[in-house]
CSV table of C-alpha atoms in Angstrom, one decimal:
chain,number,residue,atom,x,y,z
H,1,UNK,CA,58.4,-23.6,-65.9
H,2,UNK,CA,57.1,-20.2,-67.4
H,3,UNK,CA,59.8,-18.1,-69.5
H,4,UNK,CA,61.0,-14.6,-68.8
H,5,UNK,CA,60.7,-13.7,-72.0
H,6,UNK,CA,56.9,-12.0,-71.0
H,7,UNK,CA,57.6,-10.0,-68.2
H,8,UNK,CA,61.5,-8.8,-69.5
H,9,UNK,CA,58.9,-7.5,-72.3
H,10,UNK,CA,56.6,-5.7,-70.6
H,11,UNK,CA,59.4,-4.3,-67.8
H,12,UNK,CA,60.1,-0.4,-68.8
H,13,UNK,CA,63.5,-0.9,-68.6
H,14,UNK,CA,63.5,-3.0,-72.6
H,15,UNK,CA,60.9,0.1,-73.9
H,16,UNK,CA,61.9,2.2,-76.3
H,17,UNK,CA,65.1,4.6,-75.1
H,18,UNK,CA,65.4,8.4,-75.9
H,19,UNK,CA,67.1,9.5,-78.9
H,20,UNK,CA,68.6,11.8,-76.7
H,21,UNK,CA,70.4,9.9,-74.4
H,22,UNK,CA,74.6,10.6,-74.2
H,23,UNK,CA,76.8,8.2,-74.3
H,24,UNK,CA,76.9,7.5,-70.4
H,25,UNK,CA,73.2,7.1,-70.2
H,26,UNK,CA,73.4,4.2,-73.4
H,27,UNK,CA,76.0,2.8,-71.1
H,28,UNK,CA,74.0,2.4,-67.8
H,29,UNK,CA,71.4,1.2,-69.3
H,30,UNK,CA,72.7,-1.2,-71.5
H,31,UNK,CA,74.0,-2.8,-68.0
H,32,UNK,CA,70.9,-2.4,-66.6
H,33,UNK,CA,69.5,-4.8,-69.9
H,34,UNK,CA,72.1,-6.8,-69.1
H,35,UNK,CA,71.5,-7.4,-65.4
H,36,UNK,CA,68.6,-8.3,-66.0
H,37,UNK,CA,68.2,-10.6,-69.0
H,38,UNK,CA,71.7,-12.2,-67.1
H,39,UNK,CA,69.7,-13.0,-64.1
H,40,UNK,CA,66.2,-14.0,-66.0
H,41,UNK,CA,68.2,-16.2,-68.1
H,42,UNK,CA,71.5,-17.0,-66.3
H,43,UNK,CA,73.7,-17.3,-69.5
H,44,UNK,CA,76.6,-16.1,-69.2
H,45,UNK,CA,80.1,-16.1,-72.2
H,46,UNK,CA,82.2,-15.1,-70.0
H,47,UNK,CA,85.0,-17.8,-70.8
H,48,UNK,CA,87.2,-17.3,-74.5
H,49,UNK,CA,88.7,-20.7,-75.7
H,50,UNK,CA,92.5,-19.0,-74.9
H,51,UNK,CA,91.9,-16.8,-71.5
H,52,UNK,CA,90.1,-19.7,-69.4
H,53,UNK,CA,90.0,-18.0,-66.3
H,54,UNK,CA,91.7,-14.9,-67.4
H,55,UNK,CA,88.8,-12.7,-67.6
H,56,UNK,CA,90.5,-9.8,-67.3
H,57,UNK,CA,92.6,-9.9,-70.5
H,58,UNK,CA,89.6,-10.8,-72.9
H,59,UNK,CA,90.4,-10.0,-76.6
H,60,UNK,CA,86.6,-9.9,-77.3
H,61,UNK,CA,85.3,-5.7,-77.9
H,62,UNK,CA,82.5,-4.0,-78.2
H,63,UNK,CA,82.0,-0.4,-79.5
H,64,UNK,CA,80.4,2.0,-79.2
H,65,UNK,CA,78.9,3.3,-83.1
H,66,UNK,CA,77.6,6.7,-84.0
H,67,UNK,CA,74.5,5.9,-83.9
H,68,UNK,CA,74.2,4.0,-80.8
H,69,UNK,CA,74.5,0.3,-81.4
H,70,UNK,CA,77.1,-1.7,-80.2
H,71,UNK,CA,80.0,-3.8,-82.6
H,72,UNK,CA,80.9,-7.4,-80.9
H,73,UNK,CA,84.0,-8.1,-82.5
H,74,UNK,CA,86.3,-10.8,-82.2
H,75,UNK,CA,89.2,-9.8,-83.1
H,76,UNK,CA,90.2,-13.8,-83.1
H,77,UNK,CA,89.9,-18.0,-82.2
H,78,UNK,CA,91.6,-17.4,-79.2
H,79,UNK,CA,88.9,-14.6,-77.9
H,80,UNK,CA,86.2,-17.1,-79.5
H,81,UNK,CA,83.6,-17.7,-76.8
H,82,UNK,CA,83.4,-20.2,-75.0
H,83,UNK,CA,81.3,-21.7,-72.4
H,84,UNK,CA,78.9,-24.5,-72.1
H,85,UNK,CA,74.9,-22.7,-70.8
H,86,UNK,CA,74.9,-20.3,-73.2
H,87,UNK,CA,76.2,-22.6,-76.4
H,88,UNK,CA,73.6,-22.7,-79.7
H,89,UNK,CA,71.0,-25.0,-80.0
H,90,UNK,CA,69.3,-25.6,-83.5
H,91,UNK,CA,65.9,-23.5,-84.3
H,92,UNK,CA,65.4,-22.2,-81.1
H,93,UNK,CA,66.2,-18.6,-80.2
H,94,UNK,CA,69.0,-17.9,-77.8
H,95,UNK,CA,69.9,-14.4,-76.0
H,96,UNK,CA,73.0,-14.6,-73.0
H,97,UNK,CA,75.3,-12.0,-71.9
H,98,UNK,CA,78.2,-11.9,-73.5
H,99,UNK,CA,81.6,-10.0,-72.0
H,100,UNK,CA,83.5,-8.2,-74.2
H,101,UNK,CA,85.9,-4.3,-73.7
H,102,UNK,CA,83.8,-1.5,-74.1
H,103,UNK,CA,85.2,0.8,-76.4
H,104,UNK,CA,84.0,4.2,-76.5
H,105,UNK,CA,85.6,7.1,-79.5
H,106,UNK,CA,88.8,4.7,-78.7
H,107,UNK,CA,88.9,4.4,-75.8
H,108,UNK,CA,88.9,1.3,-73.4
H,109,UNK,CA,86.5,1.4,-70.8
H,110,UNK,CA,87.6,-2.5,-69.4
H,111,UNK,CA,85.5,-5.4,-69.2
H,112,UNK,CA,81.2,-4.5,-69.4
H,113,UNK,CA,78.6,-7.2,-70.0
H,114,UNK,CA,76.0,-7.0,-72.9
H,115,UNK,CA,73.5,-8.9,-74.0
H,116,UNK,CA,73.8,-10.7,-77.9
H,117,UNK,CA,71.8,-13.0,-79.8
H,118,UNK,CA,72.8,-16.0,-80.1
H,119,UNK,CA,76.1,-17.8,-83.8
H,120,UNK,CA,78.1,-20.7,-83.5
H,121,UNK,CA,80.9,-18.9,-83.4
H,122,UNK,CA,100.4,-35.7,-76.1
H,123,UNK,CA,97.8,-33.4,-75.4
H,124,UNK,CA,98.0,-32.2,-72.7
H,125,UNK,CA,101.1,-31.2,-72.6
H,126,UNK,CA,100.7,-29.2,-76.1
H,127,UNK,CA,98.3,-28.2,-75.2
H,128,UNK,CA,100.1,-25.8,-72.2
H,129,UNK,CA,103.1,-25.0,-74.3
H,130,UNK,CA,101.4,-23.1,-76.6
H,131,UNK,CA,98.8,-21.7,-74.1
H,132,UNK,CA,98.9,-18.6,-72.9
H,133,UNK,CA,98.2,-15.8,-69.3
H,134,UNK,CA,98.5,-12.4,-68.5
H,135,UNK,CA,99.9,-11.1,-65.5
H,136,UNK,CA,99.3,-7.7,-63.7
H,137,UNK,CA,102.7,-6.3,-66.1
H,138,UNK,CA,100.3,-7.4,-69.1
H,139,UNK,CA,103.3,-9.4,-70.1
H,140,UNK,CA,102.0,-13.3,-72.4
H,141,UNK,CA,104.1,-15.8,-70.2
H,142,UNK,CA,102.8,-20.2,-70.7
H,143,UNK,CA,100.7,-21.7,-68.4
H,144,UNK,CA,102.6,-24.2,-68.4
H,145,UNK,CA,105.4,-21.6,-66.4
H,146,UNK,CA,102.3,-22.8,-63.4
H,147,UNK,CA,103.8,-25.2,-60.9
H,148,UNK,CA,100.1,-26.2,-60.3
H,149,UNK,CA,99.9,-27.1,-64.7
H,150,UNK,CA,103.2,-28.8,-64.4
H,151,UNK,CA,102.6,-31.4,-61.5
H,152,UNK,CA,99.7,-34.0,-64.1
H,153,UNK,CA,102.0,-33.7,-66.4
H,154,UNK,CA,105.7,-34.3,-65.5
H,155,UNK,CA,104.6,-36.9,-63.1
H,156,UNK,CA,102.4,-38.6,-65.9
H,157,UNK,CA,106.1,-38.7,-68.1
H,158,UNK,CA,107.4,-40.2,-65.2
H,159,UNK,CA,104.8,-42.6,-64.8
H,160,UNK,CA,105.2,-43.5,-69.0
H,161,UNK,CA,108.7,-43.6,-68.2
H,162,UNK,CA,109.0,-46.5,-65.1
H,163,UNK,CA,105.8,-48.7,-66.5
H,164,UNK,CA,107.2,-49.4,-70.0
H,165,UNK,CA,109.7,-51.3,-69.1
H,166,UNK,CA,108.1,-52.7,-65.4
H,167,UNK,CA,105.0,-53.8,-68.7
H,168,UNK,CA,108.3,-55.8,-70.4
H,169,UNK,CA,109.6,-57.7,-66.7
H,170,UNK,CA,105.7,-58.0,-65.6
H,171,UNK,CA,105.8,-60.0,-68.9
H,172,UNK,CA,108.9,-62.1,-68.3
H,173,UNK,CA,108.1,-62.1,-64.6
H,174,UNK,CA,104.9,-64.2,-65.8
H,175,UNK,CA,106.8,-66.6,-68.3
H,176,UNK,CA,108.9,-68.1,-66.1
H,177,UNK,CA,105.6,-68.7,-63.6
H,178,UNK,CA,103.9,-70.8,-66.0
H,179,UNK,CA,103.4,-73.3,-64.0
H,180,UNK,CA,102.1,-71.4,-61.2
H,181,UNK,CA,98.8,-69.4,-62.2
H,182,UNK,CA,98.4,-68.0,-58.9
H,183,UNK,CA,102.2,-66.8,-59.1
H,184,UNK,CA,100.7,-65.4,-62.2
H,185,UNK,CA,98.3,-63.0,-60.4
H,186,UNK,CA,100.1,-62.2,-58.7
H,187,UNK,CA,102.6,-60.2,-61.2
H,188,UNK,CA,99.7,-59.4,-63.6
H,189,UNK,CA,97.0,-58.3,-61.0
H,190,UNK,CA,100.0,-56.0,-59.2
H,191,UNK,CA,101.0,-54.8,-62.7
H,192,UNK,CA,97.5,-53.7,-63.1
H,193,UNK,CA,96.4,-52.5,-59.9
H,194,UNK,CA,99.9,-49.9,-60.2
H,195,UNK,CA,98.8,-48.7,-63.8
H,196,UNK,CA,95.0,-48.5,-62.9
H,197,UNK,CA,96.0,-46.6,-59.6
H,198,UNK,CA,98.0,-44.2,-61.3
H,199,UNK,CA,96.0,-43.1,-64.4
H,200,UNK,CA,92.6,-42.9,-63.6
H,201,UNK,CA,93.4,-39.9,-60.9
H,202,UNK,CA,96.0,-38.4,-63.5
H,203,UNK,CA,93.7,-38.5,-66.2
H,204,UNK,CA,91.5,-36.4,-64.4
H,205,UNK,CA,94.2,-34.1,-63.5
H,206,UNK,CA,94.9,-33.8,-66.8
H,207,UNK,CA,91.7,-33.2,-67.9
H,208,UNK,CA,91.0,-30.0,-65.4
H,209,UNK,CA,93.7,-28.9,-66.1
H,210,UNK,CA,92.7,-28.1,-69.4
H,211,UNK,CA,89.7,-26.2,-68.4
H,212,UNK,CA,87.1,-26.9,-69.9
H,213,UNK,CA,88.7,-28.4,-72.9
H,214,UNK,CA,89.6,-31.0,-70.9
H,215,UNK,CA,86.1,-32.2,-71.3
H,216,UNK,CA,85.7,-31.8,-74.7
H,217,UNK,CA,85.4,-35.5,-76.5
H,218,UNK,CA,87.6,-34.7,-79.7
H,219,UNK,CA,90.6,-33.9,-77.7
H,220,UNK,CA,90.8,-37.2,-76.1
H,221,UNK,CA,91.9,-36.9,-72.8
H,222,UNK,CA,88.1,-37.5,-71.0
H,223,UNK,CA,87.6,-41.0,-73.7
H,224,UNK,CA,91.0,-42.0,-72.5
H,225,UNK,CA,89.8,-40.9,-68.8
H,226,UNK,CA,87.4,-43.7,-69.5
H,227,UNK,CA,88.7,-46.3,-71.5
H,228,UNK,CA,90.8,-46.5,-67.9
H,229,UNK,CA,87.4,-47.3,-66.1
H,230,UNK,CA,86.9,-49.5,-68.2
H,231,UNK,CA,90.0,-51.3,-68.3
H,232,UNK,CA,90.0,-51.5,-64.5
H,233,UNK,CA,87.2,-53.9,-63.9
H,234,UNK,CA,87.7,-55.8,-67.2
H,235,UNK,CA,89.5,-59.1,-67.3
H,236,UNK,CA,88.9,-59.3,-63.6
H,237,UNK,CA,88.3,-56.2,-61.4
H,238,UNK,CA,90.7,-54.7,-59.3
H,239,UNK,CA,89.0,-54.2,-56.4
H,240,UNK,CA,87.5,-57.8,-56.1
H,241,UNK,CA,91.2,-59.4,-57.5
H,242,UNK,CA,93.4,-57.1,-54.5
H,243,UNK,CA,90.9,-58.5,-52.0
H,244,UNK,CA,91.4,-61.5,-53.0
H,245,UNK,CA,95.6,-61.9,-53.6
H,246,UNK,CA,95.7,-59.6,-50.6
H,247,UNK,CA,94.0,-61.6,-47.8
H,248,UNK,CA,96.1,-65.0,-49.8
H,249,UNK,CA,99.4,-62.8,-49.2
H,250,UNK,CA,98.4,-62.2,-45.7
H,251,UNK,CA,97.3,-65.7,-44.5
H,252,UNK,CA,101.1,-67.4,-46.4
H,253,UNK,CA,99.3,-69.2,-48.8
H,254,UNK,CA,101.5,-67.6,-51.2
H,255,UNK,CA,104.7,-65.1,-51.7
H,256,UNK,CA,104.6,-62.2,-54.8
H,257,UNK,CA,108.1,-62.1,-56.0
H,258,UNK,CA,111.4,-61.2,-53.5
H,259,UNK,CA,112.5,-57.2,-53.6
H,260,UNK,CA,115.5,-57.2,-55.3
H,261,UNK,CA,116.4,-54.6,-52.6
H,262,UNK,CA,114.3,-55.0,-49.2
H,263,UNK,CA,116.3,-51.7,-48.1
H,264,UNK,CA,114.7,-49.4,-50.6
H,265,UNK,CA,111.5,-46.9,-49.8
H,266,UNK,CA,109.2,-48.5,-51.9
H,267,UNK,CA,110.3,-52.5,-50.6
H,268,UNK,CA,110.2,-51.0,-46.7
H,269,UNK,CA,106.7,-50.0,-46.8
H,270,UNK,CA,105.7,-52.8,-48.8
H,271,UNK,CA,106.7,-54.7,-45.9
H,272,UNK,CA,105.5,-52.9,-43.6
H,273,UNK,CA,101.9,-52.3,-44.7
H,274,UNK,CA,102.5,-56.7,-44.4
H,275,UNK,CA,103.9,-56.6,-41.2
H,276,UNK,CA,100.8,-54.3,-39.6
H,277,UNK,CA,97.9,-55.6,-40.7
H,278,UNK,CA,99.1,-59.9,-40.5
H,279,UNK,CA,99.3,-58.2,-36.6
H,280,UNK,CA,96.3,-57.0,-36.7
H,281,UNK,CA,95.2,-60.4,-38.2
H,282,UNK,CA,96.4,-62.0,-35.2
H,283,UNK,CA,94.4,-60.5,-32.6
H,284,UNK,CA,91.5,-61.6,-34.5
H,285,UNK,CA,89.7,-64.8,-32.5
H,286,UNK,CA,89.0,-65.7,-35.5
H,287,UNK,CA,91.1,-65.2,-37.6
H,288,UNK,CA,89.8,-63.8,-41.8
H,289,UNK,CA,86.6,-65.2,-40.9
H,290,UNK,CA,86.2,-63.1,-37.9
H,291,UNK,CA,83.3,-60.0,-39.0
H,292,UNK,CA,86.2,-57.6,-38.0
H,293,UNK,CA,88.3,-59.3,-40.5
H,294,UNK,CA,85.4,-57.2,-43.3
H,295,UNK,CA,86.4,-54.1,-41.4
H,296,UNK,CA,89.7,-54.0,-40.5
H,297,UNK,CA,91.8,-56.4,-43.1
H,298,UNK,CA,89.7,-55.4,-46.5
H,299,UNK,CA,89.8,-52.4,-46.8
H,300,UNK,CA,93.4,-52.0,-46.6
H,301,UNK,CA,94.3,-55.1,-49.8
H,302,UNK,CA,93.9,-52.6,-52.4
H,303,UNK,CA,97.2,-50.6,-50.6
H,304,UNK,CA,99.3,-54.0,-50.2
H,305,UNK,CA,98.8,-54.8,-53.4
H,306,UNK,CA,99.3,-51.7,-55.3
H,307,UNK,CA,102.4,-51.9,-52.7
H,308,UNK,CA,103.9,-54.7,-54.9
H,309,UNK,CA,103.0,-52.7,-57.7
H,310,UNK,CA,105.0,-49.5,-57.1
H,311,UNK,CA,108.3,-51.5,-55.0
H,312,UNK,CA,108.0,-53.6,-58.8
H,313,UNK,CA,107.9,-50.7,-61.1
H,314,UNK,CA,110.9,-48.9,-59.4
H,315,UNK,CA,113.1,-52.3,-58.9
H,316,UNK,CA,112.3,-52.9,-63.5
H,317,UNK,CA,112.5,-48.9,-64.3
H,318,UNK,CA,116.3,-49.1,-62.9
H,319,UNK,CA,117.4,-52.2,-64.6
H,320,UNK,CA,116.9,-50.8,-67.2
H,321,UNK,CA,118.5,-48.2,-66.8
H,322,UNK,CA,115.3,-45.4,-67.1
H,323,UNK,CA,115.9,-41.5,-66.7
H,324,UNK,CA,117.3,-41.4,-62.8
H,325,UNK,CA,115.4,-38.1,-62.4
H,326,UNK,CA,112.4,-39.4,-63.9
H,327,UNK,CA,112.6,-42.0,-61.6
H,328,UNK,CA,113.3,-40.6,-58.7
H,329,UNK,CA,109.9,-38.2,-59.5
H,330,UNK,CA,108.4,-41.7,-60.0
H,331,UNK,CA,109.5,-43.1,-56.8
H,332,UNK,CA,108.6,-39.4,-54.7
H,333,UNK,CA,104.7,-39.6,-55.8
H,334,UNK,CA,104.4,-43.6,-55.0
H,335,UNK,CA,106.1,-42.1,-51.2
H,336,UNK,CA,103.3,-39.2,-51.0
H,337,UNK,CA,100.4,-41.4,-52.1
H,338,UNK,CA,101.2,-42.7,-47.8
H,339,UNK,CA,103.7,-40.1,-46.9
H,340,UNK,CA,101.9,-40.9,-43.3
H,341,UNK,CA,104.1,-44.9,-42.8
H,342,UNK,CA,107.1,-42.6,-44.4
H,343,UNK,CA,107.2,-39.8,-41.6
H,344,UNK,CA,105.8,-42.7,-38.7
H,345,UNK,CA,108.4,-45.5,-39.6
H,346,UNK,CA,111.1,-43.1,-41.4
H,347,UNK,CA,113.7,-40.1,-41.0
H,348,UNK,CA,111.6,-38.8,-43.8
H,349,UNK,CA,109.8,-35.9,-43.5
H,350,UNK,CA,106.7,-34.3,-45.3
H,351,UNK,CA,108.7,-31.0,-45.4
H,352,UNK,CA,112.0,-33.0,-46.9
H,353,UNK,CA,109.4,-35.2,-49.2
H,354,UNK,CA,107.9,-32.0,-51.2
H,355,UNK,CA,110.8,-30.2,-51.3
H,356,UNK,CA,112.4,-33.6,-52.7
H,357,UNK,CA,109.7,-33.3,-55.5
H,358,UNK,CA,109.8,-29.8,-55.8
H,359,UNK,CA,113.0,-30.0,-56.7
H,360,UNK,CA,112.8,-32.7,-59.4
H,361,UNK,CA,110.4,-30.7,-60.6
H,362,UNK,CA,112.3,-27.4,-62.2
H,363,UNK,CA,115.0,-30.5,-63.3
H,364,UNK,CA,113.3,-31.4,-65.9
H,365,UNK,CA,110.9,-28.4,-66.4
H,366,UNK,CA,113.7,-27.4,-68.8
H,367,UNK,CA,113.1,-30.7,-70.9
H,368,UNK,CA,109.4,-31.0,-71.1
H,369,UNK,CA,109.1,-30.7,-74.5
H,370,UNK,CA,111.9,-33.4,-75.6
H,371,UNK,CA,109.8,-35.4,-72.5
H,372,UNK,CA,106.2,-35.6,-74.9
H,373,UNK,CA,108.5,-36.4,-77.3
H,374,UNK,CA,110.1,-39.2,-76.6
H,375,UNK,CA,106.8,-40.4,-75.3
H,376,UNK,CA,106.1,-41.4,-79.7
H,377,UNK,CA,101.8,-40.4,-78.6
H,378,UNK,CA,102.4,-37.8,-81.4
H,379,UNK,CA,101.8,-40.6,-83.9
H,380,UNK,CA,98.1,-40.7,-82.4
H,381,UNK,CA,97.4,-37.4,-81.7
H,382,UNK,CA,94.4,-35.8,-83.0
H,383,UNK,CA,93.2,-33.1,-81.2
H,384,UNK,CA,92.5,-30.2,-82.1
H,385,UNK,CA,94.1,-28.4,-79.2
H,386,UNK,CA,97.8,-30.0,-80.0
H,387,UNK,CA,98.4,-26.4,-81.8
H,388,UNK,CA,96.5,-23.4,-83.6
H,389,UNK,CA,96.8,-23.9,-86.5
H,390,UNK,CA,94.8,-27.3,-85.8
H,391,UNK,CA,92.7,-25.4,-83.8
H,392,UNK,CA,91.6,-23.0,-86.4
H,393,UNK,CA,91.4,-26.2,-88.8
H,394,UNK,CA,88.9,-27.4,-86.2
H,395,UNK,CA,86.9,-24.6,-86.0
H,396,UNK,CA,86.7,-24.2,-90.1
H,397,UNK,CA,85.0,-27.3,-90.4
H,398,UNK,CA,81.7,-26.9,-86.9
H,399,UNK,CA,79.0,-26.1,-88.1
H,400,UNK,CA,77.8,-22.6,-88.3
H,401,UNK,CA,74.2,-22.0,-86.7
H,402,UNK,CA,72.2,-17.9,-87.8
H,403,UNK,CA,69.3,-16.7,-86.1
H,404,UNK,CA,66.1,-16.5,-88.5
H,405,UNK,CA,66.7,-13.1,-90.4
H,406,UNK,CA,70.1,-12.2,-89.5
H,407,UNK,CA,72.1,-10.4,-92.0
H,408,UNK,CA,75.7,-10.9,-92.9
H,409,UNK,CA,76.7,-7.3,-91.4
H,410,UNK,CA,76.1,-8.1,-88.3
H,411,UNK,CA,78.3,-8.5,-85.6
H,412,UNK,CA,78.7,-12.4,-84.2
H,413,UNK,CA,80.5,-13.8,-82.4
């Protein structure tokens, strides 16, 4: 594809402009040129580190100077432009469309585009606690005040609280089943299935809620997500082992550890799924060797193994005395993984499930900072976005790329 640069240079729009233009005419000309550049190159610099999608409250300014030039100014580290398509490339001159607040004679003319030469300018939870957004009344509020930000963090904390005693309980049950390798497999893989089923979408949600920052390896979230993907495959692929274990349990060759309380919701769900699958299996003339076993039973096996795991996790956490609110949030999350079954087979309603989840989140939210610290993860976190100080220190260590021949007194982003 040929470069659009020669075409732009020949256009009347980019020829030298008259020195007698008014401020309004200069601004209009700048907007037209910015639009042309953006259409040609598609290099858009809108997002700022501290604002994300909150573009109405951008802090970068473009001040019209008496000589007709513009001073592009980034007042603090939160206002630094942050968008992958317009990152600089060493030795490769680039231009971009930078959005900034236009200041003319002290008046704020709102967010406008400007053409610039490019120069380099418990992780999710702590990041959300310090990150702010600005509402229509211009009052900044923590982004964690949004329920969409609270959901993945509080659910992750509930899972952490439950999985610790679940791990210890699995170890003890594994030791007690020393003479029965198949039962040891059931214990270990129901544990692994639940952890992988919980962690992979949770890491994805945490990464997404952190915006572009969540995709950077140095912030540790995306790396942890990839690691859990590898864990799900290593030492026994979850999908393959779920099919193996699920099939053997359906054929009554072995029995998983019995429920401590058969009447609890998760135990009812586990039994209901097995009864449902066994009923289908009985209708297959060739049993588990029938062709329809592949299409009707195998896809249900992962859910069967996970159902056992969720019930075992809940029991282990309850026995260990895990915080009742965290345990209840874990339970409601497990229920919401398969709400149709609970609505069909119990007296629970869809609205009741969501209302209960909302009440639990409201109860736990004031304790968020304490819950994050109680995980002990702070000792192992090196993500720059944990605090403003660590982010500033990280930015100071980055390599600065400069355009050839650019003087130090030029405005930089």
